[in-house]
Amino acid sequence: MKVLVATQKPFAKVAVDGIRKILEEAGHEVALLEKYEAQADLVAAVADAEALIIRSDKVTEEVLAAAGKLKIVVRAGAGVDNVDLEAATKHGVVVMNTPGQNSNAVAELAIAMMIFMSRTQFTPATGSEISGKTLGIQAFGNVGRLVGAKAKALGMKVKAIDPFLPAEKIVEGGAEPAESLEALYAGSDFVSIHIPATPETIGSIGYKLITSMPKGATLVNTARKEVIDEAGLEKALAEREDLKYVADVAPDNYAELKEKFGLRVFATPKKMGAQTAEANINAGLAAARQIADFFATGNTRFQVNK
Ligand code: 3PG
């Protein structure tokens, strides 16, 4: 089978070599499309692909329609908001992710961002320490749990909430369950967001939640920019001169936010939470193994469009 690895933001070479080894040893052929500039390049490259490995690359109806032989797409990572799942199902294509494989990298970035903002973006201005502060974790999945464990080790008090987890599971994961999302925001010096971008979550964090945070609080978003109501964030930062926002991937109004709020905001130019060699290896090789297994045995364990 022909497996296309299409990554606008490429994997580390060591991960690409590992992917190639797994798939070639299983008798498949590997093609590479890296750092492509236009969506049309992906549309052209999928024409003869039977399997596709992607990162945040967009698998749209147009891509699926052009990929007449495609059987499986594996998103090497967690979020599948970049894949049109309904269209994939319609075209008979199995979509999988590789949950947990890049979580540690994202969790480390969330911690790093908290310290970076507490130390006023590494400028000489007097900062503050995260030890002794309260961290609220919004969604206690693979990343959220790792952030909690690391924060506890750094002396933080950790609270969490997750719409899909009962309180006892949050306790088992080492955090104190928050009574509600509102209570989490109102009682946390830092809130770290770990929700996916779905129709229910897009634009769901705005002025009301953000301004309910205590004095000097920081909102940390290593999830998706889309979950923030950007106008609400801007209004909150304008009204509350003590609040800070840090994100992995800039909001659309970042230039404006930066100009108005300076060191109180920071965003990475390109999503880099999962951009470590370890995460690339873990997620990339898991994707390759899942494809080899799917073709060998029909295993669909990580299918997300069932
Ligand atoms: C994910 O959903 O796994 C992360 O956001 C990583 O995305 P990336 O592979 O584009 O870095």
mmCIF file of C-alpha atoms in Angstrom, residues 11-262:
data_model
loop_
_atom_site.group_PDB
_atom_site.id
_atom_site.type_symbol
_atom_site.label_atom_id
_atom_site.label_comp_id
_atom_site.label_asym_id
_atom_site.label_seq_id
_atom_site.Cartn_x
_atom_site.Cartn_y
_atom_site.Cartn_z
ATOM 1 C CA PHE A 11 8.361 15.549 12.018
ATOM 2 C CA ALA A 12 11.966 15.336 13.229
ATOM 3 C CA LYS A 13 14.068 13.279 10.784
ATOM 4 C CA VAL A 14 14.495 10.500 13.338
ATOM 5 C CA ALA A 15 10.701 10.123 13.455
ATOM 6 C CA VAL A 16 10.395 10.066 9.661
ATOM 7 C CA ASP A 17 13.094 7.378 9.512
ATOM 8 C CA GLY A 18 11.207 5.346 12.124
ATOM 9 C CA ILE A 19 7.895 5.693 10.286
ATOM 10 C CA ARG A 20 9.539 4.595 7.045
ATOM 11 C CA LYS A 21 11.174 1.581 8.712
ATOM 12 C CA ILE A 22 7.935 0.315 10.286
ATOM 13 C CA LEU A 23 5.908 0.715 7.118
ATOM 14 C CA GLU A 24 8.530 -0.608 4.689
ATOM 15 C CA GLU A 25 9.161 -3.643 6.867
ATOM 16 C CA ALA A 26 5.414 -4.301 6.718
ATOM 17 C CA GLY A 27 5.626 -4.187 2.909
ATOM 18 C CA HIS A 28 4.277 -0.688 2.322
ATOM 19 C CA GLU A 29 5.652 2.171 0.268
ATOM 20 C CA VAL A 30 6.189 5.572 1.882
ATOM 21 C CA ALA A 31 5.921 8.971 0.171
ATOM 22 C CA LEU A 32 6.746 12.231 1.879
ATOM 23 C CA LEU A 33 5.119 15.640 1.407
ATOM 24 C CA GLU A 34 6.679 18.105 3.836
ATOM 25 C CA LYS A 35 6.451 21.889 4.296
ATOM 26 C CA TYR A 36 3.974 22.155 1.440
ATOM 27 C CA GLU A 37 2.629 25.641 0.929
ATOM 28 C CA ALA A 38 -0.768 25.267 -0.661
ATOM 29 C CA GLN A 39 -3.684 22.967 0.131
ATOM 30 C CA ALA A 40 -3.630 22.151 -3.603
ATOM 31 C CA ASP A 41 -0.293 20.376 -3.047
ATOM 32 C CA LEU A 42 -1.952 18.002 -0.576
ATOM 33 C CA VAL A 43 -4.927 17.519 -2.898
ATOM 34 C CA ALA A 44 -2.539 16.522 -5.702
ATOM 35 C CA ALA A 45 -0.379 14.274 -3.521
ATOM 36 C CA VAL A 46 -3.241 12.125 -2.156
ATOM 37 C CA ALA A 47 -4.376 10.942 -5.587
ATOM 38 C CA ASP A 48 -2.741 7.495 -5.309
ATOM 39 C CA ALA A 49 -2.369 7.243 -1.511
ATOM 40 C CA GLU A 50 -4.036 4.354 0.300
ATOM 41 C CA ALA A 51 -3.103 5.658 3.742
ATOM 42 C CA LEU A 52 -2.258 9.086 5.050
ATOM 43 C CA ILE A 53 -0.326 10.246 8.112
ATOM 44 C CA ILE A 54 -0.874 13.887 9.057
ATOM 45 C CA ARG A 55 -0.388 16.340 11.903
ATOM 46 C CA SER A 56 -2.519 19.502 11.884
ATOM 47 C CA ASP A 57 -2.818 19.195 8.115
ATOM 48 C CA LYS A 58 -6.323 19.801 6.839
ATOM 49 C CA VAL A 59 -8.153 16.792 5.479
ATOM 50 C CA THR A 60 -11.195 18.358 3.891
ATOM 51 C CA GLU A 61 -13.939 17.082 1.604
ATOM 52 C CA GLU A 62 -11.793 18.308 -1.309
ATOM 53 C CA VAL A 63 -8.825 16.205 -0.149
ATOM 54 C CA LEU A 64 -10.996 13.141 0.437
ATOM 55 C CA ALA A 65 -12.710 13.495 -2.942
ATOM 56 C CA ALA A 66 -9.293 13.606 -4.627
ATOM 57 C CA ALA A 67 -8.083 10.531 -2.735
ATOM 58 C CA GLY A 68 -9.932 7.783 -4.553
ATOM 59 C CA LYS A 69 -7.831 4.945 -3.068
ATOM 60 C CA LEU A 70 -7.631 6.237 0.499
ATOM 61 C CA LYS A 71 -8.616 3.761 3.242
ATOM 62 C CA ILE A 72 -7.182 5.310 6.382
ATOM 63 C CA VAL A 73 -6.006 8.646 7.780
ATOM 64 C CA VAL A 74 -4.020 8.697 11.006
ATOM 65 C CA ARG A 75 -3.639 12.034 12.713
ATOM 66 C CA ALA A 76 -0.325 11.694 14.571
ATOM 67 C CA GLY A 77 -1.557 13.544 17.616
ATOM 68 C CA ALA A 78 -4.721 14.075 19.604
ATOM 69 C CA GLY A 79 -6.960 16.741 18.059
ATOM 70 C CA VAL A 80 -8.972 15.759 15.000
ATOM 71 C CA ASP A 81 -10.605 19.135 14.410
ATOM 72 C CA ASN A 82 -8.491 19.386 11.224
ATOM 73 C CA VAL A 83 -10.198 16.366 9.670
ATOM 74 C CA ASP A 84 -13.700 16.464 8.205
ATOM 75 C CA LEU A 85 -14.868 13.315 9.977
ATOM 76 C CA GLU A 86 -18.305 13.245 8.364
ATOM 77 C CA ALA A 87 -16.818 13.516 4.894
ATOM 78 C CA ALA A 88 -14.299 10.776 5.747
ATOM 79 C CA THR A 89 -17.107 8.466 6.836
ATOM 80 C CA LYS A 90 -19.011 9.302 3.663
ATOM 81 C CA HIS A 91 -15.953 8.380 1.584
ATOM 82 C CA GLY A 92 -15.484 5.142 3.576
ATOM 83 C CA VAL A 93 -12.217 6.323 5.115
ATOM 84 C CA VAL A 94 -11.234 5.289 8.643
ATOM 85 C CA VAL A 95 -9.813 8.153 10.732
ATOM 86 C CA MET A 96 -7.659 7.501 13.788
ATOM 87 C CA ASN A 97 -5.632 9.605 16.186
ATOM 88 C CA THR A 98 -2.756 8.589 18.457
ATOM 89 C CA PRO A 99 -4.045 9.664 21.882
ATOM 90 C CA GLY A 100 -1.491 10.374 24.580
ATOM 91 C CA GLN A 101 1.562 10.066 22.359
ATOM 92 C CA ASN A 102 2.511 13.736 22.338
ATOM 93 C CA SER A 103 0.883 14.712 25.645
ATOM 94 C CA ASN A 104 4.036 15.117 27.681
ATOM 95 C CA ALA A 105 5.453 17.656 25.250
ATOM 96 C CA VAL A 106 2.296 19.759 25.446
ATOM 97 C CA ALA A 107 2.173 19.458 29.242
ATOM 98 C CA GLU A 108 5.780 20.629 29.536
ATOM 99 C CA LEU A 109 4.972 23.628 27.348
ATOM 100 C CA ALA A 110 1.975 24.553 29.530
ATOM 101 C CA ILE A 111 4.230 24.547 32.610
ATOM 102 C CA ALA A 112 6.916 26.503 30.762
ATOM 103 C CA MET A 113 4.342 29.094 29.713
ATOM 104 C CA MET A 114 3.170 29.572 33.294
ATOM 105 C CA ILE A 115 6.721 30.243 34.458
ATOM 106 C CA PHE A 116 7.465 32.453 31.441
ATOM 107 C CA MET A 117 4.476 34.673 32.200
ATOM 108 C CA SER A 118 5.141 34.676 35.952
ATOM 109 C CA ARG A 119 8.661 35.911 35.199
ATOM 110 C CA THR A 120 7.310 38.672 32.948
ATOM 111 C CA GLN A 121 8.516 36.956 29.796
ATOM 112 C CA PHE A 122 12.073 36.712 31.101
ATOM 113 C CA THR A 123 12.534 40.477 31.351
ATOM 114 C CA PRO A 124 14.220 41.951 34.455
ATOM 115 C CA ALA A 125 10.887 43.163 35.909
ATOM 116 C CA THR A 126 10.008 41.586 39.265
ATOM 117 C CA GLY A 127 7.951 38.476 38.656
ATOM 118 C CA SER A 128 6.275 35.935 40.898
ATOM 119 C CA GLU A 129 6.608 32.233 41.627
ATOM 120 C CA ILE A 130 4.187 29.499 40.699
ATOM 121 C CA SER A 131 4.839 27.469 43.853
ATOM 122 C CA GLY A 132 1.981 27.917 46.300
ATOM 123 C CA LYS A 133 -0.413 29.138 43.586
ATOM 124 C CA THR A 134 -3.565 27.353 42.480
ATOM 125 C CA LEU A 135 -3.777 25.815 39.025
ATOM 126 C CA GLY A 136 -7.167 24.996 37.534
ATOM 127 C CA ILE A 137 -7.109 22.407 34.768
ATOM 128 C CA GLN A 138 -9.954 22.554 32.275
ATOM 129 C CA ALA A 139 -10.320 18.986 30.979
ATOM 130 C CA PHE A 140 -8.426 16.232 32.735
ATOM 131 C CA GLY A 141 -7.403 14.010 29.828
ATOM 132 C CA ASN A 142 -3.923 12.855 28.837
ATOM 133 C CA VAL A 143 -2.424 16.361 28.767
ATOM 134 C CA GLY A 144 -4.402 17.769 31.694
ATOM 135 C CA ARG A 145 -3.341 14.950 34.024
ATOM 136 C CA LEU A 146 0.336 15.377 33.126
ATOM 137 C CA VAL A 147 0.127 19.138 33.660
ATOM 138 C CA GLY A 148 -1.435 18.475 37.064
ATOM 139 C CA ALA A 149 1.290 16.047 38.145
ATOM 140 C CA LYS A 150 4.067 18.404 37.069
ATOM 141 C CA ALA A 151 2.385 21.401 38.722
ATOM 142 C CA LYS A 152 2.034 19.496 41.990
ATOM 143 C CA ALA A 153 5.716 18.609 41.895
ATOM 144 C CA LEU A 154 6.400 22.338 41.556
ATOM 145 C CA GLY A 155 4.394 23.080 44.689
ATOM 146 C CA MET A 156 1.125 24.176 43.117
ATOM 147 C CA LYS A 157 -2.331 23.337 44.388
ATOM 148 C CA VAL A 158 -4.160 21.587 41.546
ATOM 149 C CA LYS A 159 -7.877 21.607 40.805
ATOM 150 C CA ALA A 160 -9.559 20.161 37.746
ATOM 151 C CA ILE A 161 -12.838 19.687 35.979
ATOM 152 C CA ASP A 162 -13.817 17.452 33.085
ATOM 153 C CA PRO A 163 -17.320 17.045 31.652
ATOM 154 C CA PHE A 164 -16.577 13.377 30.894
ATOM 155 C CA LEU A 165 -15.046 12.397 34.241
ATOM 156 C CA PRO A 166 -16.673 11.872 37.623
ATOM 157 C CA ALA A 167 -15.095 13.582 40.631
ATOM 158 C CA GLU A 168 -13.495 10.331 41.862
ATOM 159 C CA LYS A 169 -11.504 9.971 38.635
ATOM 160 C CA ILE A 170 -10.164 13.502 39.102
ATOM 161 C CA VAL A 171 -9.150 12.614 42.652
ATOM 162 C CA GLU A 172 -7.511 9.407 41.356
ATOM 163 C CA GLY A 173 -5.581 11.576 38.878
ATOM 164 C CA GLY A 174 -4.218 13.633 41.771
ATOM 165 C CA ALA A 175 -6.339 16.795 41.551
ATOM 166 C CA GLU A 176 -9.113 18.321 43.602
ATOM 167 C CA PRO A 177 -12.396 18.306 41.655
ATOM 168 C CA ALA A 178 -13.829 21.786 41.036
ATOM 169 C CA GLU A 179 -17.551 22.170 41.611
ATOM 170 C CA SER A 180 -18.144 23.835 38.268
ATOM 171 C CA LEU A 181 -16.244 25.448 35.425
ATOM 172 C CA GLU A 182 -17.171 28.836 36.896
ATOM 173 C CA ALA A 183 -15.745 27.793 40.282
ATOM 174 C CA LEU A 184 -12.559 26.554 38.597
ATOM 175 C CA TYR A 185 -11.960 29.912 36.912
ATOM 176 C CA ALA A 186 -12.955 31.943 39.970
ATOM 177 C CA GLY A 187 -10.627 29.986 42.250
ATOM 178 C CA SER A 188 -7.467 29.579 40.142
ATOM 179 C CA ASP A 189 -4.391 31.785 39.784
ATOM 180 C CA PHE A 190 -3.704 29.903 36.548
ATOM 181 C CA VAL A 191 -6.172 28.077 34.339
ATOM 182 C CA SER A 192 -4.715 25.663 31.807
ATOM 183 C CA ILE A 193 -7.068 24.748 28.965
ATOM 184 C CA HIS A 194 -7.054 21.210 27.555
ATOM 185 C CA ILE A 195 -10.351 20.915 25.699
ATOM 186 C CA PRO A 196 -10.648 19.959 22.031
ATOM 187 C CA ALA A 197 -12.138 22.341 19.458
ATOM 188 C CA THR A 198 -15.667 21.100 18.822
ATOM 189 C CA PRO A 199 -18.909 22.914 17.921
ATOM 190 C CA GLU A 200 -19.692 22.953 21.675
ATOM 191 C CA THR A 201 -16.332 24.360 22.808
ATOM 192 C CA ILE A 202 -15.506 26.858 20.037
ATOM 193 C CA GLY A 203 -15.706 30.397 21.446
ATOM 194 C CA SER A 204 -16.775 29.014 24.825
ATOM 195 C CA ILE A 205 -14.157 30.804 26.954
ATOM 196 C CA GLY A 206 -14.849 34.515 26.978
ATOM 197 C CA TYR A 207 -15.248 37.701 28.966
ATOM 198 C CA LYS A 208 -17.340 36.278 31.805
ATOM 199 C CA LEU A 209 -15.105 33.334 32.684
ATOM 200 C CA ILE A 210 -11.886 35.266 32.147
ATOM 201 C CA THR A 211 -12.903 38.230 34.312
ATOM 202 C CA SER A 212 -14.034 35.884 37.077
ATOM 203 C CA MET A 213 -10.385 34.871 37.613
ATOM 204 C CA PRO A 214 -8.665 36.247 40.727
ATOM 205 C CA LYS A 215 -6.284 39.206 40.765
ATOM 206 C CA GLY A 216 -3.089 38.592 38.791
ATOM 207 C CA ALA A 217 -4.386 35.401 37.156
ATOM 208 C CA THR A 218 -3.043 33.899 33.926
ATOM 209 C CA LEU A 219 -4.988 31.957 31.324
ATOM 210 C CA VAL A 220 -2.857 29.349 29.563
ATOM 211 C CA ASN A 221 -4.079 27.924 26.274
ATOM 212 C CA THR A 222 -2.127 25.071 24.737
ATOM 213 C CA ALA A 223 -5.321 23.567 23.302
ATOM 214 C CA ARG A 224 -6.825 25.391 20.298
ATOM 215 C CA LYS A 225 -7.103 29.116 19.607
ATOM 216 C CA GLU A 226 -10.702 28.574 18.473
ATOM 217 C CA VAL A 227 -11.984 27.772 21.989
ATOM 218 C CA ILE A 228 -11.393 31.401 22.997
ATOM 219 C CA ASP A 229 -13.907 34.150 22.272
ATOM 220 C CA GLU A 230 -11.243 36.609 21.139
ATOM 221 C CA ALA A 231 -13.363 39.755 21.464
ATOM 222 C CA GLY A 232 -14.249 38.689 25.010
ATOM 223 C CA LEU A 233 -10.593 38.059 25.813
ATOM 224 C CA GLU A 234 -9.635 41.496 24.530
ATOM 225 C CA LYS A 235 -12.372 43.178 26.565
ATOM 226 C CA ALA A 236 -11.334 41.250 29.676
ATOM 227 C CA LEU A 237 -7.662 42.202 29.291
ATOM 228 C CA ALA A 238 -8.611 45.846 28.714
ATOM 229 C CA GLU A 239 -10.765 46.015 31.831
ATOM 230 C CA ARG A 240 -8.552 43.968 34.107
ATOM 231 C CA GLU A 241 -4.991 45.241 33.946
ATOM 232 C CA ASP A 242 -3.823 42.392 36.189
ATOM 233 C CA LEU A 243 -4.830 39.512 33.885
ATOM 234 C CA LYS A 244 -2.521 37.688 31.474
ATOM 235 C CA TYR A 245 -3.012 35.387 28.485
ATOM 236 C CA VAL A 246 -0.492 32.962 27.009
ATOM 237 C CA ALA A 247 -1.195 30.647 24.108
ATOM 238 C CA ASP A 248 0.353 28.076 21.822
ATOM 239 C CA VAL A 249 -0.758 29.574 18.525
ATOM 240 C CA ALA A 250 -1.645 33.205 18.239
ATOM 241 C CA PRO A 251 -5.224 34.407 18.346
ATOM 242 C CA ASP A 252 -6.399 36.206 15.210
ATOM 243 C CA ASN A 253 -6.280 39.536 17.083
ATOM 244 C CA TYR A 254 -2.771 38.899 18.470
ATOM 245 C CA ALA A 255 -1.115 41.966 16.889
ATOM 246 C CA GLU A 256 -3.765 44.152 18.495
ATOM 247 C CA LEU A 257 -3.494 42.365 21.853
ATOM 248 C CA LYS A 258 0.281 42.641 21.830
ATOM 249 C CA GLU A 259 0.162 46.333 21.031
ATOM 250 C CA LYS A 260 -2.392 47.052 23.736
ATOM 251 C CA PHE A 261 -1.244 44.694 26.478
ATOM 252 C CA GLY A 262 2.483 44.140 25.876
#
